[in-house]
Amino acid sequence: LISANGDLLLNAASVDNRNAEISSLGSLTSTVGQFNNSEKGRLLANGALQLTSDHLNNQNGSVAGQQGVQLNLGQLTNIGTGSVYGKNSLNLAVSGALNNDQGTLRSDGTLDMRAASLSNNTGSVTSAGTASVSTSGAVVNRGGQILSDSTLTLTSASLDNSQSGRIAGNGLALTTGTFDNHQDGRLTSTGALQLNAGLVNNSDAGRIASAMALTAVVTGLNQTNDGRLYGNGDVSLDLSNGLLTNQGGLINAPGQLLLKNLSVVNNQSGEISSANGFTLA
């Protein structure tokens, strides 16, 4: 146990905090080459927490700050029951891979996450405030959740949200390449939803839905077998002259429905409908 009644400054080439605790009643600032906080390790601050490290191994460990948490890392392993929590804010800058499989990344305030890639299979990334998740590579969220009670902005090279993955916000903007949302994937917004993507697989009960307006620009859309894309306001879908496969699928808007740049459409046993006007452009 390493504990401070006030602020704590810790600098080391490496730290092994397995099944141990480093804590501060004030702020905690640490620069460590290799930080092993696995096996129920605890890194805790009652104030702000800032850690700079080449690699933080937080498998089944806990990192928490009762104010803001700032992690500047080369790599983050937060798998199993690993948890990183920032009460006011959580800022993650990871130059390499961020592995949160089965792990938890949570903020009761804002969330800002930047990484080379994010693996969040059955993991949880949540914020009560505004959230931004950005990767230069892939985001894999099979069976995981990326949720914000406020607006959510997600940018990646590709996105796999299949197998009951959940991505949701109160206003959501997604920019990605290939987007796999099949097998009960959910991309939803209680505010407006804006989607910019390459080929989108929304088949096998995938859902892309907004409680308000929905705007999508994609290079192709597959909604075979009960895939659904809909909004409770106007819906605009730009296919960029790509293929629309809506076999057994649904595209619906209670407001205006605008379909742009259609090339080939397969709507066998599918429905494309609007209660308030339908425009092909």
CSV table of C-alpha atoms in Angstrom, one decimal:
chain,number,residue,atom,x,y,z
A,1,LEU,CA,0.0,0.0,0.0
A,2,ILE,CA,1.2,3.5,-1.0
A,3,SER,CA,-1.0,6.2,0.3
A,4,ALA,CA,-0.8,10.0,0.6
A,5,ASN,CA,-3.0,12.3,2.7
A,6,GLY,CA,-2.4,15.1,0.1
A,7,ASP,CA,-1.1,15.1,-3.5
A,8,LEU,CA,1.0,12.2,-4.7
A,9,LEU,CA,3.7,12.4,-7.4
A,10,LEU,CA,5.1,9.0,-8.6
A,11,ASN,CA,7.8,8.5,-11.3
A,12,ALA,CA,9.4,5.2,-12.0
A,13,ALA,CA,10.7,3.0,-14.8
A,14,SER,CA,8.1,0.4,-13.9
A,15,VAL,CA,5.5,-0.3,-11.2
A,16,ASP,CA,4.1,-3.6,-10.2
A,17,ASN,CA,0.8,-2.9,-8.3
A,18,ARG,CA,-0.8,-6.3,-8.6
A,19,ASN,CA,-3.2,-7.0,-5.8
A,20,ALA,CA,-2.1,-3.7,-4.1
A,21,GLU,CA,-3.1,-0.1,-3.9
A,22,ILE,CA,-1.7,3.3,-4.7
A,23,SER,CA,-4.0,6.1,-3.6
A,24,SER,CA,-4.1,9.8,-2.8
A,25,LEU,CA,-6.6,11.9,-0.9
A,26,GLY,CA,-5.5,14.8,-3.2
A,27,SER,CA,-4.4,14.6,-6.8
A,28,LEU,CA,-2.2,11.8,-8.2
A,29,THR,CA,0.3,12.4,-11.0
A,30,SER,CA,2.4,9.5,-12.3
A,31,THR,CA,4.9,8.9,-15.1
A,32,VAL,CA,5.8,5.2,-15.4
A,33,GLY,CA,7.3,3.2,-18.2
A,34,GLN,CA,5.4,-0.1,-17.6
A,35,PHE,CA,2.5,0.0,-15.1
A,36,ASN,CA,1.1,-3.4,-14.0
A,37,ASN,CA,-2.2,-2.7,-12.2
A,38,SER,CA,-3.7,-6.1,-12.9
A,39,GLU,CA,-5.1,-8.8,-10.5
A,40,LYS,CA,-7.2,-6.4,-8.4
A,41,GLY,CA,-4.6,-3.6,-8.4
A,42,ARG,CA,-6.0,-0.2,-7.4
A,43,LEU,CA,-4.9,3.2,-8.6
A,44,LEU,CA,-7.1,5.8,-6.9
A,45,ALA,CA,-7.3,9.5,-6.4
A,46,ASN,CA,-9.8,11.6,-4.5
A,47,GLY,CA,-8.8,14.5,-6.7
A,48,ALA,CA,-7.5,14.5,-10.3
A,49,LEU,CA,-5.6,11.6,-11.6
A,50,GLN,CA,-3.0,11.8,-14.4
A,51,LEU,CA,-0.9,8.8,-15.7
A,52,THR,CA,1.6,8.7,-18.5
A,53,SER,CA,2.8,5.3,-19.4
A,54,ASP,CA,4.1,3.2,-22.3
A,55,HIS,CA,1.7,0.4,-21.2
A,56,LEU,CA,-1.0,0.2,-18.5
A,57,ASN,CA,-2.1,-3.3,-17.8
A,58,ASN,CA,-5.3,-3.0,-15.9
A,59,GLN,CA,-6.7,-6.5,-16.4
A,60,ASN,CA,-9.1,-7.0,-13.5
A,61,GLY,CA,-7.8,-3.9,-12.0
A,62,SER,CA,-9.3,-0.5,-11.1
A,63,VAL,CA,-8.2,3.1,-11.9
A,64,ALA,CA,-10.5,5.8,-10.6
A,65,GLY,CA,-10.4,9.6,-10.0
A,66,GLN,CA,-13.1,11.6,-8.2
A,67,GLN,CA,-12.3,14.6,-10.4
A,68,GLY,CA,-10.8,14.3,-13.9
A,69,VAL,CA,-8.8,11.3,-15.2
A,70,GLN,CA,-6.2,11.8,-17.9
A,71,LEU,CA,-4.4,8.8,-19.3
A,72,ASN,CA,-1.6,9.3,-21.8
A,73,LEU,CA,-0.6,5.8,-22.9
A,74,GLY,CA,1.2,3.8,-25.6
A,75,GLN,CA,-1.2,0.9,-24.9
A,76,LEU,CA,-4.1,0.1,-22.6
A,77,THR,CA,-5.1,-3.4,-21.6
A,78,ASN,CA,-8.4,-3.1,-19.6
A,79,ILE,CA,-9.9,-6.5,-20.1
A,80,GLY,CA,-11.9,-8.8,-17.8
A,81,THR,CA,-13.2,-6.8,-14.9
A,82,GLY,CA,-10.8,-4.0,-15.6
A,83,SER,CA,-12.3,-0.5,-14.8
A,84,VAL,CA,-11.3,3.0,-15.6
A,85,TYR,CA,-13.5,5.7,-14.0
A,86,GLY,CA,-13.5,9.5,-14.1
A,87,LYS,CA,-16.1,11.3,-12.1
A,88,ASN,CA,-15.9,14.7,-13.9
A,89,SER,CA,-14.2,13.7,-17.1
A,90,LEU,CA,-12.3,10.8,-18.6
A,91,ASN,CA,-9.6,11.6,-21.2
A,92,LEU,CA,-7.8,8.7,-22.9
A,93,ALA,CA,-5.0,9.4,-25.4
A,94,VAL,CA,-3.6,6.0,-26.5
A,95,SER,CA,-1.1,6.0,-29.3
A,96,GLY,CA,-1.5,2.2,-29.8
A,97,ALA,CA,-4.2,-0.4,-29.2
A,98,LEU,CA,-6.9,0.0,-26.6
A,99,ASN,CA,-8.3,-3.4,-25.5
A,100,ASN,CA,-11.4,-3.1,-23.4
A,101,ASP,CA,-12.9,-6.6,-24.0
A,102,GLN,CA,-15.3,-7.2,-21.1
A,103,GLY,CA,-13.9,-4.1,-19.4
A,104,THR,CA,-15.4,-0.8,-18.3
A,105,LEU,CA,-14.5,2.7,-19.3
A,106,ARG,CA,-16.9,5.2,-17.6
A,107,SER,CA,-17.3,8.9,-16.9
A,108,ASP,CA,-20.1,10.6,-15.0
A,109,GLY,CA,-19.1,13.7,-17.0
A,110,THR,CA,-17.4,14.0,-20.4
A,111,LEU,CA,-15.5,11.3,-22.3
A,112,ASP,CA,-12.8,11.9,-24.9
A,113,MET,CA,-11.1,8.8,-26.3
A,114,ARG,CA,-8.4,8.7,-29.0
A,115,ALA,CA,-6.6,5.5,-29.9
A,116,ALA,CA,-5.1,3.7,-32.8
A,117,SER,CA,-7.7,1.0,-32.5
A,118,LEU,CA,-10.4,0.0,-30.0
A,119,SER,CA,-11.5,-3.6,-29.1
A,120,ASN,CA,-14.6,-3.5,-27.0
A,121,ASN,CA,-16.1,-7.0,-27.4
A,122,THR,CA,-18.8,-7.3,-24.6
A,123,GLY,CA,-17.1,-4.3,-23.0
A,124,SER,CA,-18.7,-1.0,-21.9
A,125,VAL,CA,-17.8,2.6,-22.8
A,126,THR,CA,-20.2,5.1,-21.2
A,127,SER,CA,-20.6,8.7,-20.3
A,128,ALA,CA,-23.2,10.9,-18.8
A,129,GLY,CA,-21.9,13.9,-20.7
A,130,THR,CA,-20.7,14.6,-24.2
A,131,ALA,CA,-18.6,11.7,-25.6
A,132,SER,CA,-16.1,11.6,-28.5
A,133,VAL,CA,-14.5,8.3,-29.6
A,134,SER,CA,-11.9,8.5,-32.4
A,135,THR,CA,-9.6,5.8,-33.8
A,136,SER,CA,-7.3,5.9,-36.8
A,137,GLY,CA,-8.0,2.1,-37.2
A,138,ALA,CA,-10.8,-0.3,-36.5
A,139,VAL,CA,-13.4,-0.2,-33.7
A,140,VAL,CA,-14.7,-3.7,-32.9
A,141,ASN,CA,-17.8,-3.7,-30.6
A,142,ARG,CA,-19.3,-7.1,-30.9
A,143,GLY,CA,-21.8,-7.5,-28.1
A,144,GLY,CA,-20.3,-4.4,-26.5
A,145,GLN,CA,-21.8,-1.0,-25.8
A,146,ILE,CA,-20.7,2.6,-26.5
A,147,LEU,CA,-23.3,4.9,-24.9
A,148,SER,CA,-23.7,8.5,-24.0
A,149,ASP,CA,-26.6,10.2,-22.2
A,150,SER,CA,-25.6,13.3,-24.2
A,151,THR,CA,-24.2,13.7,-27.8
A,152,LEU,CA,-21.9,11.0,-29.1
A,153,THR,CA,-19.4,11.4,-31.9
A,154,LEU,CA,-17.6,8.3,-33.2
A,155,THR,CA,-14.9,8.3,-35.9
A,156,SER,CA,-13.1,5.2,-37.1
A,157,ALA,CA,-11.6,3.5,-40.2
A,158,SER,CA,-14.1,0.7,-39.8
A,159,LEU,CA,-16.7,-0.4,-37.4
A,160,ASP,CA,-18.0,-3.9,-36.3
A,161,ASN,CA,-21.1,-3.5,-34.2
A,162,SER,CA,-22.5,-6.9,-34.9
A,163,GLN,CA,-23.8,-9.6,-32.5
A,164,SER,CA,-26.0,-7.3,-30.4
A,165,GLY,CA,-23.5,-4.4,-30.3
A,166,ARG,CA,-25.0,-1.2,-29.0
A,167,ILE,CA,-24.0,2.4,-30.0
A,168,ALA,CA,-26.4,5.1,-28.8
A,169,GLY,CA,-26.5,8.8,-27.9
A,170,ASN,CA,-28.8,11.8,-27.5
A,171,GLY,CA,-27.6,13.0,-30.9
A,172,LEU,CA,-25.2,10.8,-32.7
A,173,ALA,CA,-22.7,11.3,-35.5
A,174,LEU,CA,-20.8,8.3,-36.9
A,175,THR,CA,-18.1,8.5,-39.6
A,176,THR,CA,-16.5,5.3,-40.6
A,177,GLY,CA,-15.6,3.0,-43.5
A,178,THR,CA,-17.1,-0.5,-43.7
A,179,PHE,CA,-19.8,-0.8,-41.1
A,180,ASP,CA,-21.0,-4.2,-39.9
A,181,ASN,CA,-24.3,-3.9,-37.9
A,182,HIS,CA,-25.8,-7.3,-38.6
A,183,GLN,CA,-27.1,-9.9,-36.2
A,184,ASP,CA,-29.1,-7.5,-33.9
A,185,GLY,CA,-26.6,-4.6,-34.0
A,186,ARG,CA,-28.1,-1.3,-32.8
A,187,LEU,CA,-27.1,2.2,-33.9
A,188,THR,CA,-29.7,4.5,-32.3
A,189,SER,CA,-30.2,8.1,-31.2
A,190,THR,CA,-32.8,9.9,-29.2
A,191,GLY,CA,-31.7,13.0,-31.1
A,192,ALA,CA,-30.7,13.4,-34.7
A,193,LEU,CA,-28.5,10.7,-36.3
A,194,GLN,CA,-25.9,11.3,-39.0
A,195,LEU,CA,-24.2,8.4,-40.6
A,196,ASN,CA,-21.3,8.6,-43.1
A,197,ALA,CA,-20.0,5.2,-44.0
A,198,GLY,CA,-18.8,2.9,-46.8
A,199,LEU,CA,-20.6,-0.5,-47.2
A,200,VAL,CA,-23.2,-1.1,-44.5
A,201,ASN,CA,-24.3,-4.5,-43.5
A,202,ASN,CA,-27.5,-4.1,-41.5
A,203,SER,CA,-28.9,-7.5,-42.2
A,204,ASP,CA,-30.3,-10.1,-39.8
A,205,ALA,CA,-32.3,-7.7,-37.6
A,206,GLY,CA,-29.8,-4.9,-37.6
A,207,ARG,CA,-31.3,-1.5,-36.6
A,208,ILE,CA,-30.3,2.0,-37.6
A,209,ALA,CA,-32.8,4.3,-36.0
A,210,SER,CA,-33.4,7.9,-34.8
A,211,ALA,CA,-36.1,9.4,-32.6
A,212,MET,CA,-35.7,12.5,-34.8
A,213,ALA,CA,-34.2,13.1,-38.3
A,214,LEU,CA,-31.9,10.5,-39.8
A,215,THR,CA,-29.3,11.3,-42.5
A,216,ALA,CA,-27.1,8.6,-44.0
A,217,VAL,CA,-24.5,8.7,-46.8
A,218,VAL,CA,-23.2,5.3,-47.6
A,219,THR,CA,-21.7,3.4,-50.6
A,220,GLY,CA,-24.0,0.4,-50.2
A,221,LEU,CA,-26.6,-1.0,-47.8
A,222,ASN,CA,-27.6,-4.6,-47.1
A,223,GLN,CA,-30.8,-5.0,-45.1
A,224,THR,CA,-31.6,-8.6,-45.9
A,225,ASN,CA,-33.7,-10.5,-43.3
A,226,ASP,CA,-35.4,-7.8,-41.2
A,227,GLY,CA,-32.8,-5.1,-41.4
A,228,ARG,CA,-34.4,-1.7,-40.5
A,229,LEU,CA,-33.4,1.9,-41.1
A,230,TYR,CA,-35.9,4.5,-39.9
A,231,GLY,CA,-36.4,7.8,-38.1
A,232,ASN,CA,-39.3,9.5,-36.4
A,233,GLY,CA,-38.6,12.6,-38.5
A,234,ASP,CA,-37.3,13.1,-42.0
A,235,VAL,CA,-35.1,10.4,-43.4
A,236,SER,CA,-32.4,11.0,-46.1
A,237,LEU,CA,-30.5,8.1,-47.6
A,238,ASP,CA,-27.8,8.7,-50.2
A,239,LEU,CA,-26.5,5.4,-51.7
A,240,SER,CA,-23.7,7.1,-53.7
A,241,ASN,CA,-24.7,5.0,-56.7
A,242,GLY,CA,-24.2,1.8,-54.7
A,243,LEU,CA,-26.4,-1.3,-54.2
A,244,LEU,CA,-29.4,-1.2,-52.0
A,245,THR,CA,-30.5,-4.7,-50.9
A,246,ASN,CA,-33.7,-4.4,-48.9
A,247,GLN,CA,-35.0,-8.0,-49.1
A,248,GLY,CA,-37.3,-8.5,-46.2
A,249,GLY,CA,-36.1,-5.1,-44.8
A,250,LEU,CA,-37.7,-1.8,-43.9
A,251,ILE,CA,-36.8,1.8,-44.7
A,252,ASN,CA,-39.4,4.1,-43.2
A,253,ALA,CA,-40.1,7.8,-42.3
A,254,PRO,CA,-43.2,9.4,-40.8
A,255,GLY,CA,-41.8,12.6,-42.3
A,256,GLN,CA,-40.2,13.1,-45.7
A,257,LEU,CA,-38.2,10.2,-47.2
A,258,LEU,CA,-35.5,11.2,-49.6
A,259,LEU,CA,-33.6,8.5,-51.5
A,260,LYS,CA,-30.6,9.8,-53.5
A,261,ASN,CA,-28.1,8.4,-56.0
A,262,LEU,CA,-29.7,4.9,-56.3
A,263,SER,CA,-28.2,2.5,-58.8
A,264,VAL,CA,-29.5,-1.0,-58.2
A,265,VAL,CA,-32.3,-1.8,-55.8
A,266,ASN,CA,-33.5,-5.2,-54.6
A,267,ASN,CA,-36.6,-4.7,-52.5
A,268,GLN,CA,-38.1,-8.3,-52.7
A,269,SER,CA,-40.5,-8.7,-49.8
A,270,GLY,CA,-39.2,-5.4,-48.4
A,271,GLU,CA,-40.8,-2.1,-47.6
A,272,ILE,CA,-39.7,1.4,-48.5
A,273,SER,CA,-42.4,3.9,-47.2
A,274,SER,CA,-43.2,7.3,-45.9
A,275,ALA,CA,-46.3,8.9,-44.4
A,276,ASN,CA,-45.5,12.3,-45.7
A,277,GLY,CA,-43.9,12.2,-49.1
A,278,PHE,CA,-41.3,10.1,-51.0
A,279,THR,CA,-38.6,11.7,-53.2
A,280,LEU,CA,-36.1,10.0,-55.5
A,281,ALA,CA,-33.2,12.2,-56.5
